Amino acid sequence: AGHSYNPTQEALLFTLYRHLLGKIDEINVRPFGTWAVVTGRTHVAGNAGDAAFDVWLRFTDVFALRDGKWLVVASQATLINQ
């Protein structure tokens, strides 16, 4: 049914992961009527607690159109070397 965060979860995630940099590129959207597949690359760097991180990911997300809204129904990401 898609996933959403409540404000408390969002505040917790922001506290735990303070992103200094976030970028999505190489986006490819393939629509198929009421669903779509989106692929791309993500670069995220920042701090999680006292530990710094700098990661690149390839992702695939599947969206479904439900009640007039596009919802993520599946998501996968793979760490890549840069």
C-alpha atoms as one frame of an Amber mdcrd trajectory, in Angstrom:
protein
   0.000   0.000   0.000   3.051   2.272  -0.205   5.120   3.556   2.655   4.925
   6.876   4.447   6.684   8.256   7.515   4.985  10.039  10.351   6.528  13.314
  11.631   8.096  11.566  14.639   9.917   9.091  12.388  11.098  11.919  10.127
  12.498  13.852  13.117  14.297  10.736  14.352  15.797  10.014  10.932  16.964
  13.631  10.621  18.582  13.442  14.059  20.373  10.168  13.281  21.463  11.003
   9.735  22.583  14.559   9.154  23.131  14.657   5.391  25.669  17.164   4.181
  25.225  16.259   0.520  22.476  14.470  -1.351  22.226  14.182  -5.117  20.184
  12.000  -7.478  21.135  11.799 -11.151  21.069   9.482 -14.175  17.290   9.193
 -13.674  15.325   7.044 -16.116  11.520   6.820 -15.803   9.690   4.048 -17.641
   5.897   4.507 -17.317   3.506   1.606 -17.857   0.002   3.020 -17.402  -0.794
   2.968 -13.678   2.715   1.912 -12.643   6.257   3.007 -13.444   9.838   1.860
 -12.952  12.420   4.513 -12.007  16.163   3.874 -12.009  19.031   6.187 -11.162
  22.083   6.943  -9.071  22.231   8.531  -5.620  25.191  10.153  -3.839  24.758
  10.832  -0.130  27.384  12.079   2.308  27.045  13.217   5.885  27.192  12.010
   9.452  25.346   9.254  11.292  25.999   9.984  14.930  29.780  10.463  15.144
  30.563   8.473  11.967  30.994  10.170   8.598  29.719   8.450   5.461  30.034
   9.031   1.707  28.182   6.517  -0.460  27.054   6.075  -4.059  24.064   3.857
  -4.854  22.226   2.598  -7.928  18.500   2.331  -7.277  15.350   0.896  -8.803
  11.969   2.078  -7.523   8.556   0.813  -8.606   5.624   3.230  -8.316   1.889
   2.514  -8.531  -0.810   5.115  -9.143  -3.370   4.708  -6.351  -6.191   7.158
  -5.614  -4.514   9.793  -7.773  -1.125   9.553  -5.981   2.108   7.866  -7.056
   3.245   5.553  -4.257   6.481   3.607  -3.976   5.541  -0.075  -3.796   9.069
  -1.531  -4.110  12.562  -0.096  -3.790  16.049  -1.559  -4.109  19.485   0.065
  -3.893  22.956  -1.323  -4.458  26.176   0.235  -3.188  28.553   1.138  -6.041
  32.210   2.133  -6.039  33.222   5.612  -7.163
